[in-house]
């Protein structure tokens, strides 16, 4: 199964928005469970994609959710690169 079509669904502006909101959720809300952050970013990505395109379609919703979840993965990859395996 070829999943290369997923790379065409990334939206850089929404990725940046989700990275910023994820950072704020992680560092400013101390009692927030970390399991909630990917779900919140997926929902934010879907909403932001529909708002930016001024319409609603399944492709926009899925693309926004993929971008929101990818921002979580990008944050974790960057964190591992910077910290070099250190734990909090």
mmCIF file with all atom_site columns, C-alpha atoms in Angstrom, residues 12-84:
data_model
loop_
_atom_site.group_PDB
_atom_site.id
_atom_site.type_symbol
_atom_site.label_atom_id
_atom_site.label_alt_id
_atom_site.label_comp_id
_atom_site.label_asym_id
_atom_site.label_entity_id
_atom_site.label_seq_id
_atom_site.pdbx_PDB_ins_code
_atom_site.Cartn_x
_atom_site.Cartn_y
_atom_site.Cartn_z
_atom_site.occupancy
_atom_site.B_iso_or_equiv
_atom_site.pdbx_formal_charge
_atom_site.auth_seq_id
_atom_site.auth_comp_id
_atom_site.auth_asym_id
_atom_site.auth_atom_id
_atom_site.pdbx_PDB_model_num
ATOM 1  C CA . UNK A 1 12 ? 2.764   24.380 6.289  1.00 0.00 ? 12 UNK A CA 1
ATOM 2  C CA . UNK A 1 13 ? 0.836   27.309 7.805  1.00 0.00 ? 13 UNK A CA 1
ATOM 3  C CA . UNK A 1 14 ? -1.412  24.968 9.754  1.00 0.00 ? 14 UNK A CA 1
ATOM 4  C CA . UNK A 1 15 ? 1.657   22.985 10.834 1.00 0.00 ? 15 UNK A CA 1
ATOM 5  C CA . UNK A 1 16 ? 3.161   26.174 12.286 1.00 0.00 ? 16 UNK A CA 1
ATOM 6  C CA . UNK A 1 17 ? -0.112  27.070 14.022 1.00 0.00 ? 17 UNK A CA 1
ATOM 7  C CA . UNK A 1 18 ? -0.376  23.610 15.565 1.00 0.00 ? 18 UNK A CA 1
ATOM 8  C CA . UNK A 1 19 ? 3.250   23.691 16.714 1.00 0.00 ? 19 UNK A CA 1
ATOM 9  C CA . UNK A 1 20 ? 2.676   26.981 18.518 1.00 0.00 ? 20 UNK A CA 1
ATOM 10 C CA . UNK A 1 21 ? -0.610  25.892 20.096 1.00 0.00 ? 21 UNK A CA 1
ATOM 11 C CA . UNK A 1 22 ? 0.928   22.549 21.126 1.00 0.00 ? 22 UNK A CA 1
ATOM 12 C CA . UNK A 1 23 ? 3.830   24.361 22.772 1.00 0.00 ? 23 UNK A CA 1
ATOM 13 C CA . UNK A 1 24 ? 1.432   26.629 24.637 1.00 0.00 ? 24 UNK A CA 1
ATOM 14 C CA . UNK A 1 25 ? -0.686  23.694 25.793 1.00 0.00 ? 25 UNK A CA 1
ATOM 15 C CA . UNK A 1 26 ? 2.388   21.783 26.955 1.00 0.00 ? 26 UNK A CA 1
ATOM 16 C CA . UNK A 1 27 ? 4.150   24.583 28.816 1.00 0.00 ? 27 UNK A CA 1
ATOM 17 C CA . UNK A 1 28 ? 1.398   26.888 30.056 1.00 0.00 ? 28 UNK A CA 1
ATOM 18 C CA . UNK A 1 29 ? -1.265  24.450 31.228 1.00 0.00 ? 29 UNK A CA 1
ATOM 19 C CA . UNK A 1 30 ? 0.498   22.341 33.867 1.00 0.00 ? 30 UNK A CA 1
ATOM 20 C CA . UNK A 1 31 ? -2.376  19.965 34.740 1.00 0.00 ? 31 UNK A CA 1
ATOM 21 C CA . UNK A 1 32 ? -3.096  19.015 31.109 1.00 0.00 ? 32 UNK A CA 1
ATOM 22 C CA . UNK A 1 33 ? -2.579  15.326 30.334 1.00 0.00 ? 33 UNK A CA 1
ATOM 23 C CA . UNK A 1 34 ? -0.093  14.860 27.453 1.00 0.00 ? 34 UNK A CA 1
ATOM 24 C CA . UNK A 1 35 ? -2.467  12.391 25.787 1.00 0.00 ? 35 UNK A CA 1
ATOM 25 C CA . UNK A 1 36 ? -4.887  15.238 25.050 1.00 0.00 ? 36 UNK A CA 1
ATOM 26 C CA . UNK A 1 37 ? -2.422  17.333 23.030 1.00 0.00 ? 37 UNK A CA 1
ATOM 27 C CA . UNK A 1 38 ? -2.369  15.222 19.801 1.00 0.00 ? 38 UNK A CA 1
ATOM 28 C CA . UNK A 1 39 ? -6.173  15.035 19.797 1.00 0.00 ? 39 UNK A CA 1
ATOM 29 C CA . UNK A 1 40 ? -6.494  18.777 20.326 1.00 0.00 ? 40 UNK A CA 1
ATOM 30 C CA . UNK A 1 41 ? -4.008  19.488 17.540 1.00 0.00 ? 41 UNK A CA 1
ATOM 31 C CA . UNK A 1 42 ? -5.782  17.122 15.137 1.00 0.00 ? 42 UNK A CA 1
ATOM 32 C CA . UNK A 1 43 ? -9.075  18.919 15.779 1.00 0.00 ? 43 UNK A CA 1
ATOM 33 C CA . UNK A 1 44 ? -7.412  22.331 15.519 1.00 0.00 ? 44 UNK A CA 1
ATOM 34 C CA . UNK A 1 45 ? -5.760  21.319 12.235 1.00 0.00 ? 45 UNK A CA 1
ATOM 35 C CA . UNK A 1 46 ? -9.089  20.185 10.775 1.00 0.00 ? 46 UNK A CA 1
ATOM 36 C CA . UNK A 1 47 ? -10.829 23.394 11.834 1.00 0.00 ? 47 UNK A CA 1
ATOM 37 C CA . UNK A 1 48 ? -7.979  25.611 10.596 1.00 0.00 ? 48 UNK A CA 1
ATOM 38 C CA . UNK A 1 49 ? -7.890  23.855 7.218  1.00 0.00 ? 49 UNK A CA 1
ATOM 39 C CA . UNK A 1 50 ? -11.609 24.413 6.712  1.00 0.00 ? 50 UNK A CA 1
ATOM 40 C CA . UNK A 1 51 ? -11.367 28.039 7.811  1.00 0.00 ? 51 UNK A CA 1
ATOM 41 C CA . UNK A 1 52 ? -8.356  28.785 5.603  1.00 0.00 ? 52 UNK A CA 1
ATOM 42 C CA . UNK A 1 53 ? -10.024 27.252 2.543  1.00 0.00 ? 53 UNK A CA 1
ATOM 43 C CA . UNK A 1 54 ? -13.385 28.885 3.362  1.00 0.00 ? 54 UNK A CA 1
ATOM 44 C CA . UNK A 1 55 ? -15.193 25.617 2.914  1.00 0.00 ? 55 UNK A CA 1
ATOM 45 C CA . UNK A 1 56 ? -15.681 22.168 4.305  1.00 0.00 ? 56 UNK A CA 1
ATOM 46 C CA . UNK A 1 57 ? -14.744 18.946 2.587  1.00 0.00 ? 57 UNK A CA 1
ATOM 47 C CA . UNK A 1 58 ? -13.569 15.558 3.720  1.00 0.00 ? 58 UNK A CA 1
ATOM 48 C CA . UNK A 1 59 ? -10.206 16.135 2.061  1.00 0.00 ? 59 UNK A CA 1
ATOM 49 C CA . UNK A 1 60 ? -9.678  19.385 3.987  1.00 0.00 ? 60 UNK A CA 1
ATOM 50 C CA . UNK A 1 61 ? -10.679 17.803 7.281  1.00 0.00 ? 61 UNK A CA 1
ATOM 51 C CA . UNK A 1 62 ? -8.377  14.801 6.814  1.00 0.00 ? 62 UNK A CA 1
ATOM 52 C CA . UNK A 1 63 ? -5.509  16.958 5.547  1.00 0.00 ? 63 UNK A CA 1
ATOM 53 C CA . UNK A 1 64 ? -5.856  19.293 8.516  1.00 0.00 ? 64 UNK A CA 1
ATOM 54 C CA . UNK A 1 65 ? -5.952  16.401 10.970 1.00 0.00 ? 65 UNK A CA 1
ATOM 55 C CA . UNK A 1 66 ? -2.872  14.811 9.389  1.00 0.00 ? 66 UNK A CA 1
ATOM 56 C CA . UNK A 1 67 ? -1.058  18.137 9.585  1.00 0.00 ? 67 UNK A CA 1
ATOM 57 C CA . UNK A 1 68 ? -2.036  18.628 13.234 1.00 0.00 ? 68 UNK A CA 1
ATOM 58 C CA . UNK A 1 69 ? -0.827  15.158 14.167 1.00 0.00 ? 69 UNK A CA 1
ATOM 59 C CA . UNK A 1 70 ? 2.335   15.621 12.113 1.00 0.00 ? 70 UNK A CA 1
ATOM 60 C CA . UNK A 1 71 ? 3.129   18.739 14.120 1.00 0.00 ? 71 UNK A CA 1
ATOM 61 C CA . UNK A 1 72 ? 3.165   16.557 17.240 1.00 0.00 ? 72 UNK A CA 1
ATOM 62 C CA . UNK A 1 73 ? 5.603   14.165 15.573 1.00 0.00 ? 73 UNK A CA 1
ATOM 63 C CA . UNK A 1 74 ? 7.750   17.035 14.315 1.00 0.00 ? 74 UNK A CA 1
ATOM 64 C CA . UNK A 1 75 ? 7.942   18.467 17.832 1.00 0.00 ? 75 UNK A CA 1
ATOM 65 C CA . UNK A 1 76 ? 9.008   15.107 19.254 1.00 0.00 ? 76 UNK A CA 1
ATOM 66 C CA . UNK A 1 77 ? 11.647  14.576 16.536 1.00 0.00 ? 77 UNK A CA 1
ATOM 67 C CA . UNK A 1 78 ? 13.056  18.069 17.093 1.00 0.00 ? 78 UNK A CA 1
ATOM 68 C CA . UNK A 1 79 ? 13.049  17.545 20.856 1.00 0.00 ? 79 UNK A CA 1
ATOM 69 C CA . UNK A 1 80 ? 14.975  14.271 20.501 1.00 0.00 ? 80 UNK A CA 1
ATOM 70 C CA . UNK A 1 81 ? 17.477  15.920 18.171 1.00 0.00 ? 81 UNK A CA 1
ATOM 71 C CA . UNK A 1 82 ? 18.118  18.857 20.519 1.00 0.00 ? 82 UNK A CA 1
ATOM 72 C CA . UNK A 1 83 ? 18.157  16.928 23.787 1.00 0.00 ? 83 UNK A CA 1
ATOM 73 C CA . UNK A 1 84 ? 20.175  14.030 22.395 1.00 0.00 ? 84 UNK A CA 1
#
